[in-house]
Amino acid sequence: MEHAGLYCPQAEQNIRPLYIEGYADQLSYQAGEMVQLHVSTSAPVFALEVARIGAQRQCVWRQEGLKGAAYDIPEEASAQGCGWPVAHGFTVGDDWRSGYYEATLAVADGGGGFTHWSKRQAAGVLHFVVRSSRPGRDSRILLQLATNTYNAYNNWGGYGLYAYHGRGKVQGHRVSFARPSKGMFFDRWERDFIVWAEAQGYVLDYAVN
């Protein structure tokens, strides 16, 4: 005998994935300039924390309850960028030191409405550089981060400039900065050098290439 109207758990087995990712509209900024973030997320709201990564991690901006929305990924995102609209913007403070800045995007929810009530969390990270407003005045050392190399190896959307980790082992011939990127700041020597230099009292001006 059929039991009409009974709830079928299988209906919620395909709960929407929880994700968030994004990118900044520029690679670097100076004090007083507006940072605009392009974000795509399956959550209705997200939180943002911005921190300078040096010898120590220094949080400079935090905000919750920002409106989120999901956007399609264009077929040519790797080469032409995502084209997502601006989700949020903030101004670089006059007291923000020149350096490498990491913006953490965070979302959370309680799973499905009637099943799968596990608390879920997801986070995405993007980066940008704050340049000195007075180049050469506070430091005689300019550190140029290898941001072009970051993007060459970035295979978000399917392709980078190297075939070994491209979709189908295919090499891309053009890559866009207007897409999410993990960067390579922590992968090689930049972060290690900066931690050592700032701990020794060196003051650095930062730039992208």
CSV table of C-alpha atoms in Angstrom, one decimal:
chain,number,residue,atom,x,y,z
A,1,MET,CA,0.0,0.0,0.0
A,2,GLU,CA,1.3,3.4,-0.9
A,3,HIS,CA,1.6,6.0,1.8
A,4,ALA,CA,0.8,9.2,-0.2
A,5,GLY,CA,2.2,12.4,1.1
A,6,LEU,CA,5.0,11.0,3.2
A,7,TYR,CA,8.3,12.9,3.0
A,8,CYS,CA,10.9,11.2,0.8
A,9,PRO,CA,14.5,11.8,2.2
A,10,GLN,CA,16.0,11.3,-1.3
A,11,ALA,CA,14.5,14.7,-2.2
A,12,GLU,CA,17.3,16.5,-0.3
A,13,GLN,CA,20.2,14.3,-1.2
A,14,ASN,CA,21.3,16.8,-3.8
A,15,ILE,CA,21.6,19.8,-1.4
A,16,ARG,CA,23.3,22.8,-3.1
A,17,PRO,CA,27.0,22.8,-2.5
A,18,LEU,CA,28.2,25.5,-0.1
A,19,TYR,CA,31.0,27.6,-1.7
A,20,ILE,CA,32.5,31.1,-2.0
A,21,GLU,CA,35.3,32.5,-4.2
A,22,GLY,CA,36.3,35.8,-5.7
A,23,TYR,CA,38.9,38.2,-6.9
A,24,ALA,CA,39.8,41.8,-6.6
A,25,ASP,CA,39.4,44.3,-9.4
A,26,GLN,CA,43.1,45.2,-9.3
A,27,LEU,CA,46.4,43.6,-8.3
A,28,SER,CA,47.5,46.6,-6.1
A,29,TYR,CA,46.3,49.7,-4.5
A,30,GLN,CA,47.5,52.8,-2.6
A,31,ALA,CA,46.0,54.4,0.5
A,32,GLY,CA,42.7,56.1,-0.2
A,33,GLU,CA,41.9,53.9,-3.2
A,34,MET,CA,38.8,51.7,-3.4
A,35,VAL,CA,39.2,47.9,-3.4
A,36,GLN,CA,36.3,46.2,-5.3
A,37,LEU,CA,35.7,42.5,-4.7
A,38,HIS,CA,33.9,40.3,-7.3
A,39,VAL,CA,32.4,37.4,-5.3
A,40,SER,CA,30.3,34.4,-6.3
A,41,THR,CA,28.8,32.2,-3.5
A,42,SER,CA,25.9,29.8,-3.0
A,43,ALA,CA,25.2,31.5,0.4
A,44,PRO,CA,22.9,34.5,0.8
A,45,VAL,CA,25.4,36.3,3.0
A,46,PHE,CA,29.1,36.2,3.7
A,47,ALA,CA,31.7,37.6,6.0
A,48,LEU,CA,34.9,39.3,5.0
A,49,GLU,CA,38.2,39.7,6.8
A,50,VAL,CA,41.3,41.5,5.4
A,51,ALA,CA,44.7,41.0,6.9
A,52,ARG,CA,48.3,42.0,6.1
A,53,ILE,CA,50.6,39.0,6.0
A,54,GLY,CA,54.1,39.8,7.2
A,55,ALA,CA,56.2,38.7,10.2
A,56,GLN,CA,52.8,38.7,11.9
A,57,ARG,CA,49.2,38.5,10.6
A,58,GLN,CA,47.5,41.8,11.2
A,59,CYS,CA,43.7,42.1,10.6
A,60,VAL,CA,42.8,45.6,9.2
A,61,TRP,CA,39.2,45.1,8.1
A,62,ARG,CA,36.3,42.9,9.1
A,63,GLN,CA,32.6,42.9,8.2
A,64,GLU,CA,29.8,40.4,8.4
A,65,GLY,CA,26.4,40.2,6.7
A,66,LEU,CA,27.5,41.1,3.2
A,67,LYS,CA,25.0,40.1,0.5
A,68,GLY,CA,26.0,37.1,-1.6
A,69,ALA,CA,24.9,35.8,-4.9
A,70,ALA,CA,25.9,33.0,-7.3
A,71,TYR,CA,27.1,33.6,-10.8
A,72,ASP,CA,27.9,31.4,-13.8
A,73,ILE,CA,31.4,30.6,-14.8
A,74,PRO,CA,32.0,31.6,-18.4
A,75,GLU,CA,33.4,29.0,-20.7
A,76,GLU,CA,36.4,31.2,-21.4
A,77,ALA,CA,36.9,32.3,-17.8
A,78,SER,CA,40.6,31.2,-17.7
A,79,ALA,CA,41.5,33.4,-20.7
A,80,GLN,CA,38.8,36.2,-20.5
A,81,GLY,CA,37.9,36.4,-16.9
A,82,CYS,CA,34.7,35.8,-15.0
A,83,GLY,CA,32.9,39.1,-15.5
A,84,TRP,CA,31.2,38.9,-12.1
A,85,PRO,CA,29.7,42.1,-10.7
A,86,VAL,CA,31.2,43.9,-7.7
A,87,ALA,CA,29.9,42.4,-4.5
A,88,HIS,CA,31.6,44.7,-2.0
A,89,GLY,CA,34.1,47.5,-1.8
A,90,PHE,CA,36.2,49.2,0.9
A,91,THR,CA,38.8,51.9,1.0
A,92,VAL,CA,42.5,51.2,1.8
A,93,GLY,CA,43.2,53.0,5.0
A,94,ASP,CA,45.9,55.6,5.4
A,95,ASP,CA,47.5,53.5,8.1
A,96,TRP,CA,47.6,50.3,6.1
A,97,ARG,CA,51.3,49.5,5.6
A,98,SER,CA,52.6,48.6,2.2
A,99,GLY,CA,52.5,44.8,2.0
A,100,TYR,CA,50.7,41.6,0.8
A,101,TYR,CA,47.1,41.5,1.9
A,102,GLU,CA,44.8,38.5,2.1
A,103,ALA,CA,41.0,38.8,2.1
A,104,THR,CA,39.2,35.8,3.6
A,105,LEU,CA,35.6,35.2,2.4
A,106,ALA,CA,33.6,33.0,4.8
A,107,VAL,CA,30.1,31.4,4.7
A,108,ALA,CA,28.2,29.0,6.9
A,109,ASP,CA,24.8,27.3,7.0
A,110,GLY,CA,22.9,24.4,8.7
A,111,GLY,CA,22.6,22.1,5.8
A,112,GLY,CA,19.2,21.0,4.4
A,113,GLY,CA,15.8,22.1,5.6
A,114,PHE,CA,14.5,18.7,6.8
A,115,THR,CA,17.6,16.4,6.6
A,116,HIS,CA,21.4,16.7,6.5
A,117,TRP,CA,21.4,19.2,9.3
A,118,SER,CA,25.2,19.2,9.6
A,119,LYS,CA,26.7,22.6,10.1
A,120,ARG,CA,28.7,23.5,7.0
A,121,GLN,CA,31.4,26.1,6.5
A,122,ALA,CA,33.3,27.2,3.5
A,123,ALA,CA,36.0,29.8,2.9
A,124,GLY,CA,37.7,31.4,-0.1
A,125,VAL,CA,40.8,33.6,-0.2
A,126,LEU,CA,42.0,36.3,-2.5
A,127,HIS,CA,44.9,38.6,-2.4
A,128,PHE,CA,46.2,42.1,-3.4
A,129,VAL,CA,49.1,44.4,-2.6
A,130,VAL,CA,49.1,47.8,-1.0
A,131,ARG,CA,51.8,50.0,-2.5
A,132,SER,CA,53.5,52.8,-0.7
A,133,SER,CA,52.0,56.2,-1.1
A,134,ARG,CA,55.5,57.6,-0.7
A,135,PRO,CA,57.8,55.3,-2.7
A,136,GLY,CA,61.4,55.4,-1.5
A,137,ARG,CA,60.7,57.7,1.4
A,138,ASP,CA,60.1,55.1,4.2
A,139,SER,CA,62.3,52.3,2.6
A,140,ARG,CA,65.1,52.0,0.1
A,141,ILE,CA,64.1,48.4,-0.6
A,142,LEU,CA,61.4,47.5,-3.1
A,143,LEU,CA,60.1,44.0,-3.1
A,144,GLN,CA,58.4,43.0,-6.3
A,145,LEU,CA,56.1,40.0,-5.8
A,146,ALA,CA,55.9,37.5,-8.7
A,147,THR,CA,52.2,38.0,-9.4
A,148,ASN,CA,52.6,37.3,-13.1
A,149,THR,CA,54.0,33.9,-12.1
A,150,TYR,CA,51.0,33.3,-9.8
A,151,ASN,CA,48.7,33.8,-12.7
A,152,ALA,CA,50.7,31.7,-15.2
A,153,TYR,CA,50.4,28.7,-12.9
A,154,ASN,CA,46.7,29.5,-11.9
A,155,ASN,CA,44.5,26.8,-13.6
A,156,TRP,CA,41.2,28.1,-12.1
A,157,GLY,CA,38.5,27.7,-14.8
A,158,GLY,CA,40.5,24.9,-16.4
A,159,TYR,CA,43.7,26.3,-17.9
A,160,GLY,CA,47.0,28.0,-17.0
A,161,LEU,CA,50.1,28.6,-19.1
A,162,TYR,CA,51.4,25.1,-18.2
A,163,ALA,CA,49.8,22.0,-19.7
A,164,TYR,CA,50.7,19.6,-16.8
A,165,HIS,CA,47.7,20.7,-14.7
A,166,GLY,CA,45.4,22.1,-17.4
A,167,ARG,CA,42.1,20.4,-18.2
A,168,GLY,CA,42.9,17.5,-20.4
A,169,LYS,CA,46.6,18.3,-20.1
A,170,VAL,CA,46.0,21.2,-22.4
A,171,GLN,CA,48.1,24.4,-22.2
A,172,GLY,CA,46.4,27.8,-22.1
A,173,HIS,CA,47.8,30.6,-24.3
A,174,ARG,CA,46.2,33.5,-22.4
A,175,VAL,CA,45.3,33.9,-18.8
A,176,SER,CA,43.2,36.5,-17.0
A,177,PHE,CA,43.7,38.0,-13.6
A,178,ALA,CA,39.9,38.5,-13.3
A,179,ARG,CA,39.3,35.1,-11.7
A,180,PRO,CA,39.9,33.4,-8.4
A,181,SER,CA,43.6,32.5,-7.6
A,182,LYS,CA,45.3,30.8,-4.7
A,183,GLY,CA,48.5,32.7,-5.5
A,184,MET,CA,52.0,31.4,-4.7
A,185,PHE,CA,53.0,33.7,-1.9
A,186,PHE,CA,53.1,30.9,0.6
A,187,ASP,CA,54.4,28.2,-1.7
A,188,ARG,CA,58.0,29.4,-2.4
A,189,TRP,CA,60.2,32.0,-0.8
A,190,GLU,CA,58.3,35.3,-0.7
A,191,ARG,CA,56.6,34.8,2.7
A,192,ASP,CA,59.6,33.2,4.3
A,193,PHE,CA,61.8,36.1,3.2
A,194,ILE,CA,59.3,38.7,4.4
A,195,VAL,CA,58.9,37.1,7.8
A,196,TRP,CA,62.7,37.1,8.2
A,197,ALA,CA,63.2,40.6,6.9
A,198,GLU,CA,60.5,42.2,9.0
A,199,ALA,CA,61.6,40.4,12.1
A,200,GLN,CA,65.1,41.8,11.5
A,201,GLY,CA,63.6,45.3,11.4
A,202,TYR,CA,63.8,45.9,7.6
A,203,VAL,CA,61.1,48.1,6.2
A,204,LEU,CA,59.9,47.0,2.7
A,205,ASP,CA,57.9,48.7,0.0
A,206,TYR,CA,55.8,46.2,-2.1
A,207,ALA,CA,54.9,46.1,-5.7
A,208,VAL,CA,53.5,43.6,-8.2
A,209,ASN,CA,55.0,42.8,-11.6
